[in-house]
Tab-separated table of C-alpha atoms and ligand atoms in Angstrom:
chain	number	residue	atom	x	y	z
A	150	MET	CA	4.802	-5.704	45.954
A	151	ALA	CA	3.281	-2.790	47.714
A	152	GLU	CA	1.980	-3.342	51.167
A	153	LEU	CA	-1.738	-2.840	51.648
A	154	ALA	CA	-4.062	-3.408	54.585
A	155	TRP	CA	-7.772	-3.901	54.132
A	156	GLY	CA	-11.050	-4.733	55.776
A	157	ALA	CA	-14.651	-5.199	54.658
A	158	ALA	CA	-18.191	-5.381	55.979
A	159	THR	CA	-21.604	-5.957	54.442
A	160	ASP	CA	-25.154	-6.120	55.749
A	161	ALA	CA	-28.649	-6.573	54.292
A	162	GLY	CA	-29.780	-3.430	56.132
A	163	GLN	CA	-32.993	-2.904	58.124
A	164	ILE	CA	-35.604	-3.269	55.369
A	165	ARG	CA	-34.485	-5.684	52.661
A	166	ALA	CA	-34.981	-9.384	53.274
A	167	SER	CA	-31.831	-10.388	51.417
A	168	ASN	CA	-28.438	-8.926	50.607
A	169	GLU	CA	-27.950	-8.522	46.844
A	170	ASP	CA	-24.569	-6.797	47.274
A	171	HIS	CA	-21.354	-8.794	46.910
A	172	LEU	CA	-17.860	-7.721	47.865
A	173	TRP	CA	-14.328	-9.002	47.488
A	174	ALA	CA	-11.027	-8.144	49.224
A	175	ASP	CA	-7.960	-10.364	48.891
A	176	GLY	CA	-4.931	-8.069	48.587
A	177	GLN	CA	-4.965	-8.243	44.781
A	178	LEU	CA	-8.551	-7.215	44.098
A	179	PHE	CA	-11.044	-5.131	46.055
A	180	ALA	CA	-14.588	-4.857	44.740
A	181	VAL	CA	-18.162	-3.956	45.623
A	182	ALA	CA	-21.082	-4.989	43.374
A	183	ASP	CA	-24.698	-3.944	43.993
A	184	GLY	CA	-27.122	-6.235	42.189
A	185	MET	CA	-30.588	-5.338	40.914
A	186	GLY	CA	-33.475	-7.335	39.487
A	187	GLY	CA	-36.454	-9.409	40.636
A	188	HIS	CA	-36.520	-12.982	42.001
A	189	GLN	CA	-33.192	-12.398	43.802
A	190	ALA	CA	-31.595	-12.140	40.328
A	191	GLY	CA	-29.657	-9.094	41.522
A	192	GLU	CA	-27.813	-11.374	43.885
A	193	VAL	CA	-26.905	-13.615	40.941
A	194	ALA	CA	-25.655	-10.662	38.889
A	195	SER	CA	-23.476	-9.152	41.623
A	196	ALA	CA	-22.024	-12.558	42.554
A	197	LEU	CA	-21.241	-13.259	38.919
A	198	ALA	CA	-19.464	-9.928	38.490
A	199	VAL	CA	-17.323	-10.375	41.578
A	200	SER	CA	-16.378	-13.970	40.741
A	201	ARG	CA	-15.515	-13.076	37.133
A	202	LEU	CA	-13.187	-10.301	38.364
A	203	SER	CA	-11.592	-12.354	41.109
A	204	SER	CA	-10.764	-15.234	38.784
A	205	ALA	CA	-9.338	-12.851	36.157
A	206	LEU	CA	-7.132	-11.089	38.713
A	207	ALA	CA	-6.036	-14.410	40.225
A	208	GLN	CA	-4.260	-15.278	36.955
A	209	PRO	CA	-0.482	-14.941	37.279
A	210	ASP	CA	0.805	-11.389	36.753
A	211	PRO	CA	-2.335	-9.567	35.666
A	212	THR	CA	-1.767	-6.434	33.580
A	213	ALA	CA	-3.476	-3.051	33.793
A	214	ASP	CA	-5.971	-4.099	31.112
A	215	ALA	CA	-7.035	-7.190	33.033
A	216	LEU	CA	-9.509	-5.389	35.278
A	217	VAL	CA	-11.383	-3.545	32.520
A	218	ALA	CA	-11.417	-6.699	30.344
A	219	ALA	CA	-12.829	-8.694	33.255
A	220	ILE	CA	-15.578	-6.109	33.829
A	221	GLU	CA	-16.457	-6.271	30.111
A	222	ASP	CA	-16.533	-10.085	30.291
A	223	ALA	CA	-18.754	-9.966	33.357
A	224	ASN	CA	-21.128	-7.647	31.506
A	225	ARG	CA	-21.437	-10.049	28.574
A	226	GLU	CA	-21.931	-13.008	30.895
A	227	ILE	CA	-24.693	-11.341	32.935
A	228	PHE	CA	-26.385	-10.063	29.771
A	229	ALA	CA	-26.364	-13.576	28.275
A	230	ALA	CA	-27.666	-15.197	31.472
A	231	SER	CA	-30.404	-12.587	31.715
A	232	ALA	CA	-31.460	-13.232	28.099
A	233	THR	CA	-31.734	-17.006	28.533
A	234	ASP	CA	-33.340	-17.360	31.976
A	235	PRO	CA	-36.770	-15.673	32.363
A	236	ASP	CA	-36.294	-15.516	36.146
A	237	GLN	CA	-33.157	-13.466	35.621
A	238	GLN	CA	-34.505	-11.216	32.890
A	239	GLY	CA	-33.385	-7.623	33.335
A	240	MET	CA	-30.911	-8.378	36.123
A	241	GLY	CA	-27.884	-6.146	36.445
A	242	THR	CA	-25.230	-4.968	38.835
A	243	THR	CA	-22.940	-2.074	39.558
A	244	ILE	CA	-19.236	-2.683	40.047
A	245	THR	CA	-16.540	-0.567	41.639
A	246	ALA	CA	-13.168	-2.315	41.823
A	247	LEU	CA	-9.524	-1.628	42.661
A	248	ALA	CA	-6.820	-4.001	41.400
A	249	LEU	CA	-3.169	-4.043	42.423
A	250	ILE	CA	-0.963	-4.335	39.320
A	251	SER	CA	2.756	-5.058	39.403
A	252	ARG	CA	4.770	-2.673	37.244
A	253	ALA	CA	7.114	-5.498	36.223
A	254	THR	CA	4.258	-7.411	34.597
A	255	ASP	CA	3.290	-4.293	32.735
A	256	GLY	CA	6.548	-4.251	30.776
A	257	GLU	CA	7.883	-1.255	32.687
A	258	ASP	CA	11.525	-1.590	33.568
A	259	THR	CA	11.425	-0.657	37.212
A	260	ASP	CA	11.286	-2.584	40.418
A	261	ASP	CA	9.302	0.005	42.231
A	262	ASP	CA	6.792	-1.996	42.166
A	263	ALA	CA	3.089	-1.512	41.733
A	264	TYR	CA	0.101	0.734	41.201
A	265	LEU	CA	-3.677	0.457	41.377
A	266	VAL	CA	-6.215	0.309	38.585
A	267	LEU	CA	-9.722	1.464	39.431
A	268	GLY	CA	-12.713	0.423	37.329
A	269	ASN	CA	-16.306	1.600	37.751
A	270	VAL	CA	-19.767	1.099	36.266
A	271	GLY	CA	-22.944	2.293	37.994
A	272	ASP	CA	-23.568	4.219	41.200
A	273	SER	CA	-21.465	2.348	43.722
A	274	ARG	CA	-18.521	4.556	44.663
A	275	THR	CA	-14.828	4.608	45.380
A	276	TYR	CA	-13.697	7.414	47.666
A	277	ARG	CA	-10.154	8.318	48.616
A	278	ILE	CA	-9.007	9.964	51.836
A	279	ARG	CA	-5.707	11.861	51.609
A	280	HIS	CA	-4.479	14.729	53.778
A	281	GLY	CA	-7.659	14.339	55.827
A	282	VAL	CA	-9.858	15.131	52.810
A	283	LEU	CA	-12.482	12.760	51.399
A	284	GLU	CA	-12.871	12.787	47.628
A	285	GLN	CA	-15.158	10.744	45.412
A	286	VAL	CA	-12.892	9.312	42.723
A	287	THR	CA	-15.540	7.563	40.643
A	288	VAL	CA	-18.327	9.354	38.772
A	289	ASP	CA	-21.824	7.955	39.408
A	290	HIS	CA	-23.672	6.641	36.383
A	291	SER	CA	-27.010	7.826	37.682
A	292	TYR	CA	-29.907	10.006	36.659
A	293	VAL	CA	-29.238	12.512	39.451
A	294	GLN	CA	-25.535	12.746	38.533
A	295	GLU	CA	-26.619	13.789	35.034
A	296	LEU	CA	-28.882	16.433	36.555
A	297	VAL	CA	-25.961	17.670	38.695
A	298	ALA	CA	-23.572	17.677	35.726
A	299	GLY	CA	-26.123	19.638	33.704
A	300	GLY	CA	-26.415	22.212	36.498
A	301	HIS	CA	-30.100	21.379	37.068
A	302	ILE	CA	-29.749	20.390	40.724
A	303	SER	CA	-27.053	20.696	43.398
A	304	PRO	CA	-25.132	17.721	44.825
A	305	ALA	CA	-27.042	18.300	48.080
A	306	GLU	CA	-30.385	18.062	46.240
A	307	ALA	CA	-29.166	14.883	44.516
A	308	ARG	CA	-28.802	13.195	47.902
A	309	THR	CA	-32.528	13.391	48.607
A	310	HIS	CA	-33.895	13.357	45.035
A	311	PRO	CA	-36.771	10.840	44.693
A	312	ARG	CA	-35.156	9.364	41.576
A	313	ARG	CA	-31.658	9.073	43.073
A	314	ASN	CA	-31.623	5.293	42.695
A	315	ILE	CA	-32.006	5.273	38.913
A	316	VAL	CA	-28.794	3.966	37.415
A	317	THR	CA	-27.917	4.969	33.864
A	318	ARG	CA	-25.197	2.389	33.317
A	319	ALA	CA	-24.968	-1.103	34.824
A	320	LEU	CA	-23.497	-4.497	33.972
A	321	GLY	CA	-25.893	-6.893	32.231
A	322	ILE	CA	-28.277	-4.371	30.675
A	323	GLU	CA	-26.616	-3.928	27.265
A	324	PRO	CA	-24.449	-6.403	25.300
A	325	GLU	CA	-21.452	-4.056	25.493
A	326	ILE	CA	-20.421	-1.738	28.313
A	327	GLU	CA	-18.237	1.336	28.636
A	328	VAL	CA	-16.070	1.039	31.741
A	329	ASP	CA	-14.657	4.107	33.475
A	330	SER	CA	-11.103	3.389	34.586
A	331	TRP	CA	-8.253	5.189	36.288
A	332	ARG	CA	-4.660	4.357	37.018
A	333	VAL	CA	-3.848	5.349	40.573
A	334	GLU	CA	-0.366	5.627	42.081
A	335	LEU	CA	0.282	4.192	45.529
A	336	TYR	CA	0.904	6.915	48.087
A	337	ARG	CA	1.639	6.103	51.683
A	338	GLY	CA	-1.299	6.866	53.966
A	339	ASP	CA	-3.983	6.935	51.266
A	340	ARG	CA	-7.198	5.194	52.238
A	341	TYR	CA	-9.702	4.001	49.635
A	342	ILE	CA	-13.337	3.320	50.515
A	343	LEU	CA	-15.387	1.232	48.079
A	344	CYS	CA	-19.096	1.167	48.876
A	345	SER	CA	-22.593	0.535	47.588
A	346	ASP	CA	-25.257	3.255	47.603
A	347	GLY	CA	-26.652	1.759	50.817
A	348	LEU	CA	-23.832	3.648	52.568
A	349	VAL	CA	-23.959	6.817	50.464
A	350	ASP	CA	-27.739	7.249	50.811
A	351	GLU	CA	-27.652	6.946	54.604
A	352	VAL	CA	-24.367	8.596	55.613
A	353	PRO	CA	-23.313	12.073	54.381
A	354	ASP	CA	-19.765	12.439	53.064
A	355	ASP	CA	-18.684	14.489	56.105
A	356	ASP	CA	-19.739	11.650	58.393
A	357	ILE	CA	-18.076	9.017	56.181
A	358	LEU	CA	-14.840	10.971	56.582
A	359	GLU	CA	-15.209	11.401	60.326
A	360	ILE	CA	-16.083	7.745	60.951
A	361	ALA	CA	-13.369	6.427	58.627
A	362	THR	CA	-10.633	8.582	60.134
A	363	SER	CA	-11.587	7.704	63.692
A	364	HIS	CA	-10.811	4.005	63.067
A	365	SER	CA	-7.261	3.273	61.993
A	366	ASP	CA	-7.982	-0.440	61.580
A	367	PRO	CA	-9.598	-0.886	58.124
A	368	THR	CA	-11.899	-3.703	59.255
A	369	GLU	CA	-13.153	-1.612	62.173
A	370	ALA	CA	-13.631	1.373	59.852
A	371	ALA	CA	-15.694	-0.728	57.392
A	372	ARG	CA	-17.775	-2.150	60.241
A	373	ALA	CA	-18.395	1.290	61.768
A	374	LEU	CA	-19.542	2.696	58.403
A	375	VAL	CA	-21.993	-0.164	57.869
A	376	ASP	CA	-23.280	0.170	61.444
A	377	THR	CA	-23.870	3.905	60.962
A	378	ALA	CA	-25.799	3.337	57.713
A	379	ASN	CA	-27.950	0.813	59.573
A	380	ALA	CA	-28.493	3.182	62.485
A	381	ASN	CA	-29.541	5.904	60.028
A	382	GLY	CA	-32.256	3.700	58.541
A	383	GLY	CA	-30.545	0.919	56.569
A	384	HIS	CA	-33.057	1.206	53.717
A	385	ASP	CA	-30.798	-0.726	51.329
A	386	ASN	CA	-28.072	-3.357	51.434
A	387	ILE	CA	-24.798	-1.824	52.657
A	388	SER	CA	-21.289	-2.901	51.616
A	389	VAL	CA	-17.968	-1.274	52.418
A	390	VAL	CA	-14.381	-2.244	51.579
A	391	VAL	CA	-11.561	-0.152	53.097
A	392	VAL	CA	-8.056	-0.332	51.595
A	393	ASP	CA	-5.034	1.347	53.206
A	394	VAL	CA	-1.740	1.998	51.421
A	395	ILE	CA	0.865	1.118	54.044
A	396	ASP	CA	4.014	1.863	52.064
A	397	GLY	CA	4.663	3.883	48.929
A	398	ALA	CA	5.899	7.339	48.003
A	399	GLU	CA	5.117	10.405	50.084
A	400	PRO	CA	1.813	11.793	48.734
A	401	PRO	CA	2.012	15.051	46.796
A	402	PRO	CA	1.044	18.204	48.709
A	403	PRO	CA	-2.684	18.960	48.798
A	404	ASN	CA	-4.405	20.691	45.859
A	405	THR	CA	-1.526	20.429	43.424
A	406	GLU	CA	-1.331	19.322	39.828
A	407	ALA	CA	0.771	16.365	40.932
A	408	ASP	CA	-2.210	15.099	42.886
A	409	PRO	CA	-3.990	13.437	39.972
A	410	VAL	CA	-7.134	12.151	41.605
A	411	ALA	CA	-7.818	15.624	42.987
A	412	THR	CA	-8.192	16.866	39.421
A	413	GLY	CA	-10.677	14.153	38.597
A	414	TRP	CA	-8.740	11.624	36.591
A	415	ASP	CA	-5.257	10.335	36.017
A	416	GLU	CA	-3.512	11.668	32.921
A	417	SER	CA	-1.370	8.565	32.691
A	418	THR	CA	-4.334	6.681	31.237
A	419	ASP	CA	-6.340	7.391	28.131
A	420	GLU	CA	-9.514	6.426	29.895
A	421	ILE	CA	-11.575	9.462	30.796
A	422	PRO	CA	-14.813	8.968	32.672
A	423	VAL	CA	-17.660	9.953	30.389
A	424	ILE	CA	-21.320	9.789	31.272
A	425	ASP	CA	-23.388	8.520	28.392
A	426	ASP	CA	-25.301	11.631	27.304
A	427	SER	CA	-26.045	10.465	23.786
A	428	ASP	CA	-29.619	11.710	23.949
A	429	THR	CA	-29.800	14.420	26.595
A	430	ASP	CA	-29.961	18.159	26.354
A	431	ASP	CA	-27.109	18.680	28.787
A	432	GLU	CA	-24.275	20.489	27.100
A	433	THR	CA	-21.534	19.697	29.590
A	434	THR	CA	-20.399	16.176	30.283
A	435	PRO	CA	-18.067	15.568	33.208
A	436	ALA	CA	-15.324	14.644	30.767
A	437	GLU	CA	-15.577	18.033	29.103
A	438	SER	CA	-15.717	19.889	32.380
A	439	VAL	CA	-12.705	17.999	33.716
A	440	GLU	CA	-10.603	17.850	30.634
A	441	GLY	CA	-11.688	21.141	29.065
A	442	GLU	CA	-11.075	20.002	25.515
A	443	THR	CA	-12.979	17.858	23.090
A	444	ALA	CA	-11.999	15.958	19.993
A	445	VAL	CA	-11.871	18.532	17.193
A	446	ASP	CA	-10.956	16.339	14.264
A	447	GLY	CA	-14.053	15.998	12.059
A	448	GLU	CA	-13.537	12.268	11.664
A	449	THR	CA	-13.651	11.629	15.378
A	450	VAL	CA	-16.802	13.601	16.052
A	451	GLY	CA	-19.347	11.155	17.370
A	452	ASP	CA	-22.436	13.143	18.213
A	453	SER	CA	-24.109	16.484	17.891
A	454	ALA	CA	-22.826	17.800	21.238
A	455	ASP	CA	-19.254	17.229	20.090
A	456	THR	CA	-20.077	18.876	16.785
A	457	GLU	CA	-20.926	22.092	18.582
A	458	ASN	CA	-17.692	22.014	20.486
A	459	ALA	CA	-15.722	21.320	17.327
A	460	GLU	CA	-17.222	24.448	15.830
A	461	THR	CA	-16.540	26.678	18.774
A	462	ASP	CA	-13.241	25.411	20.141
A	463	ALA	CA	-10.878	28.360	19.718
A	464	ALA	CA	-7.883	26.228	20.669
A	465	ALA	CA	-8.379	23.890	17.692
A	466	PRO	CA	-5.208	23.461	15.660
A	467	ALA	CA	-5.054	24.755	12.066
A	468	ARG	CA	-6.668	22.285	9.705
A	469	PRO	CA	-8.487	22.214	6.358
A	470	ARG	CA	-11.579	23.882	7.675
A	471	ARG	CA	-13.969	23.269	4.767
A	472	ARG	CA	-13.360	19.555	4.683
A	473	SER	CA	-13.605	19.270	8.411
A	474	ARG	CA	-16.864	21.196	8.456
A	475	LEU	CA	-18.282	19.010	5.715
A	476	TRP	CA	-17.334	15.866	7.566
A	477	THR	CA	-18.729	17.305	10.752
A	478	PHE	CA	-22.000	18.023	8.949
A	479	ILE	CA	-22.270	14.581	7.328
A	480	LEU	CA	-21.382	12.760	10.525
A	481	GLY	CA	-23.712	15.007	12.476
A	482	ILE	CA	-26.642	14.143	10.174
A	483	GLY	CA	-25.789	10.433	10.378
A	484	ALA	CA	-25.526	10.522	14.139
A	485	ALA	CA	-28.796	12.447	14.404
A	486	ALA	CA	-30.602	9.869	12.231
A	487	VAL	CA	-29.285	7.016	14.353
A	488	LEU	CA	-30.315	8.868	17.510
A	489	VAL	CA	-33.836	9.594	16.260
A	490	PHE	CA	-34.594	6.016	15.187
A	491	GLY	CA	-32.764	4.452	18.111
A	492	SER	CA	-34.490	6.754	20.575
A	493	ALA	CA	-37.937	6.054	19.160
A	494	ILE	CA	-37.504	2.286	19.550
A	495	PHE	CA	-35.922	2.719	22.956
A	496	ALA	CA	-38.660	5.099	24.131
A	497	ALA	CA	-41.408	2.716	23.001
A	498	TRP	CA	-39.768	-0.094	24.927
A	499	ALA	CA	-38.989	2.004	28.015
A	500	ARG	CA	-42.651	3.034	28.311
A	501	SER	CA	-44.092	-0.425	27.636
A	502	GLY	CA	-45.562	-2.773	30.217
A	503	TYR	CA	-46.494	-2.352	33.862
A	504	PHE	CA	-44.905	-3.214	37.184
A	505	VAL	CA	-45.855	-3.082	40.842
A	506	ASP	CA	-43.672	-1.213	43.332
A	507	PHE	CA	-43.752	1.045	46.378
A	508	ASP	CA	-43.834	4.766	45.660
A	509	ASN	CA	-41.940	7.330	47.744
A	510	ASP	CA	-44.699	7.305	50.375
A	511	ASP	CA	-44.548	3.475	50.584
A	512	ARG	CA	-47.914	3.054	48.870
A	513	VAL	CA	-48.252	0.061	46.547
A	514	VAL	CA	-48.778	1.457	43.057
A	515	VAL	CA	-48.825	0.138	39.503
A	516	TYR	CA	-46.296	1.904	37.296
A	517	LYS	CA	-46.348	2.067	33.504
A	518	GLY	CA	-42.879	1.601	32.028
A	519	GLN	CA	-39.748	-0.370	32.860
A	520	PRO	CA	-38.529	-0.594	36.462
A	521	SER	CA	-35.397	1.463	37.262
A	522	THR	CA	-32.045	1.403	35.428
A	523	ILE	CA	-33.682	2.945	32.362
A	524	LEU	CA	-32.104	6.327	31.796
A	525	TRP	CA	-34.462	9.274	31.867
A	526	PHE	CA	-37.675	7.450	30.897
A	527	ASN	CA	-39.274	7.566	34.302
A	528	PRO	CA	-42.134	5.171	34.860
A	529	THR	CA	-45.465	6.887	35.498
A	530	VAL	CA	-48.086	5.850	38.056
A	531	SER	CA	-51.067	4.087	36.411
A	532	ALA	CA	-52.958	3.042	39.527
A	533	ASP	CA	-52.810	3.448	43.288
A	534	THR	CA	-53.848	0.073	44.728
A	535	GLY	CA	-54.778	1.496	48.127
A	536	ARG	CA	-52.275	-0.800	49.878
A	537	ILE	CA	-49.400	0.515	52.012
A	538	ARG	CA	-46.123	-1.144	53.010
A	539	ASP	CA	-46.846	-1.166	56.757
A	540	ALA	CA	-50.041	-3.160	56.293
A	541	LEU	CA	-48.387	-5.950	54.300
A	542	ASP	CA	-46.778	-9.094	55.651
A	543	GLU	CA	-43.086	-9.675	55.040
A	544	ARG	CA	-43.533	-12.029	52.090
A	545	SER	CA	-45.830	-9.561	50.335
A	546	ILE	CA	-43.326	-6.731	50.856
A	547	GLU	CA	-40.719	-8.920	49.181
A	548	LEU	CA	-43.101	-9.616	46.301
A	549	VAL	CA	-43.619	-5.881	45.759
A	550	GLU	CA	-39.877	-5.220	45.964
A	551	ASP	CA	-39.343	-7.847	43.280
A	552	ARG	CA	-41.159	-5.468	40.911
A	553	PHE	CA	-42.845	-8.057	38.742
A	554	ARG	CA	-43.732	-6.959	35.232
A	555	PHE	CA	-47.113	-7.354	33.541
A	556	ASP	CA	-48.447	-6.860	30.044
A	557	SER	CA	-51.615	-5.115	31.195
A	558	LEU	CA	-52.830	-2.919	34.024
A	559	ALA	CA	-55.533	-5.496	34.791
A	560	ALA	CA	-52.927	-8.244	35.243
A	561	ALA	CA	-50.905	-6.041	37.602
A	562	GLU	CA	-53.997	-5.230	39.673
A	563	ARG	CA	-54.994	-8.895	39.791
A	564	PHE	CA	-51.528	-9.687	41.141
A	565	VAL	CA	-52.016	-7.126	43.920
A	566	THR	CA	-55.448	-8.441	44.965
A	567	GLU	CA	-54.565	-12.140	44.706
A	568	ARG	CA	-50.964	-12.296	45.903
A	569	LEU	CA	-50.483	-9.594	48.525
A	570	GLU	CA	-51.440	-10.575	52.081
A	571	LEU	CA	-52.048	-8.267	55.019
A	572	ALA	CA	-49.854	-8.585	58.098
A	573	GLU	CA	-51.270	-10.495	61.120
A	574	ASP	CA	-51.967	-7.341	63.168
A	575	ASP	CA	-54.002	-5.759	60.406
A	576	ARG	CA	-56.053	-8.881	59.865
A	577	ARG	CA	-56.998	-9.026	63.550
A	578	THR	CA	-58.100	-5.413	63.658
A	579	GLY	CA	-59.818	-5.823	60.300
A	580	SER	CA	-57.981	-2.898	58.750
B	171	LIG	MG1	-27.962	-0.502	46.565
């Protein structure tokens, strides 16, 4: 099998009381999971995802499908646990994972040897460094990524956007999950960096590249990245796994067609990363912008955005146009009806209830809506409680970060007055 070297580091960061990230690195599987949810349930979700993947990949001779199947299993398991245990309600996790797959076990008649499968859900990332260039291989499933893809904001603006932590796809939130996956060839000298957003939010890509390339030892590189994120503020849990390809073919020259990851995805797999845009106004999904062609067969058209492309795609092969248009119309109407009813129910749910959290200025506020992870239905502020993070003791800060949910505004405000304690210093000075 191919020779890899790897190292990993994780830290709770400077603000959070606990580390809800989990990581894994054993030569067969490399993974980072970033959990979310109150009562430390995020920790449960990320641990569950990593252990489900590691046991699946520990089976003898895993195939290329094993990783995606394991991620789907983990999703179902977390969703079920979250539905049965009130303390774990709404928990979820991201996952970004690389698995080493032997070609022999994949039925391919060659002894050269192995390749990597990359799977991703959420806004943790896998980067690759080749020829001294850092590229993000995965596509974030996040609100700001949708804004970037739609041309509404720049990648630089996304970095500091107040809603940058809203994830649009995560394990455990829905009964089924769509997993982005890539097949990645092993090229000598490639370095992969798997990380949670605790790194990305604190360390710009240029610095990630500089730090990673100044440490040849993967463990030292992972450690240095985590240390830098902490030095830059450490507002979130930080996890980094670094994987080096020690042997393998000579990598293709830079910026060529033969360099598959550089063009966004690997043509050897049918899996194309697609951001779920089933209800947005954005015309361009990353899959369209990368691939440049959309399904044009009327029967495969799944939503209204595709319908438009089917109508306008000049490269569409000759086909019975009337029938195709009719099918496109019927399916379009059906899809629209499903979207309207589904969206109405979803919107009602997304805007229901209240929760307590810090706002961007670290004031304790009561929000109306569902905390985070809920697509583009941003919670709105219902009440400013007059409390600020700095005045609270550590336990109270944790309580706020747990983002408890309430049926009424009054219940949320009662929670703030009865449960949140001021820090010692503030009590003494009477502030
Ligand atoms: Mg995080």
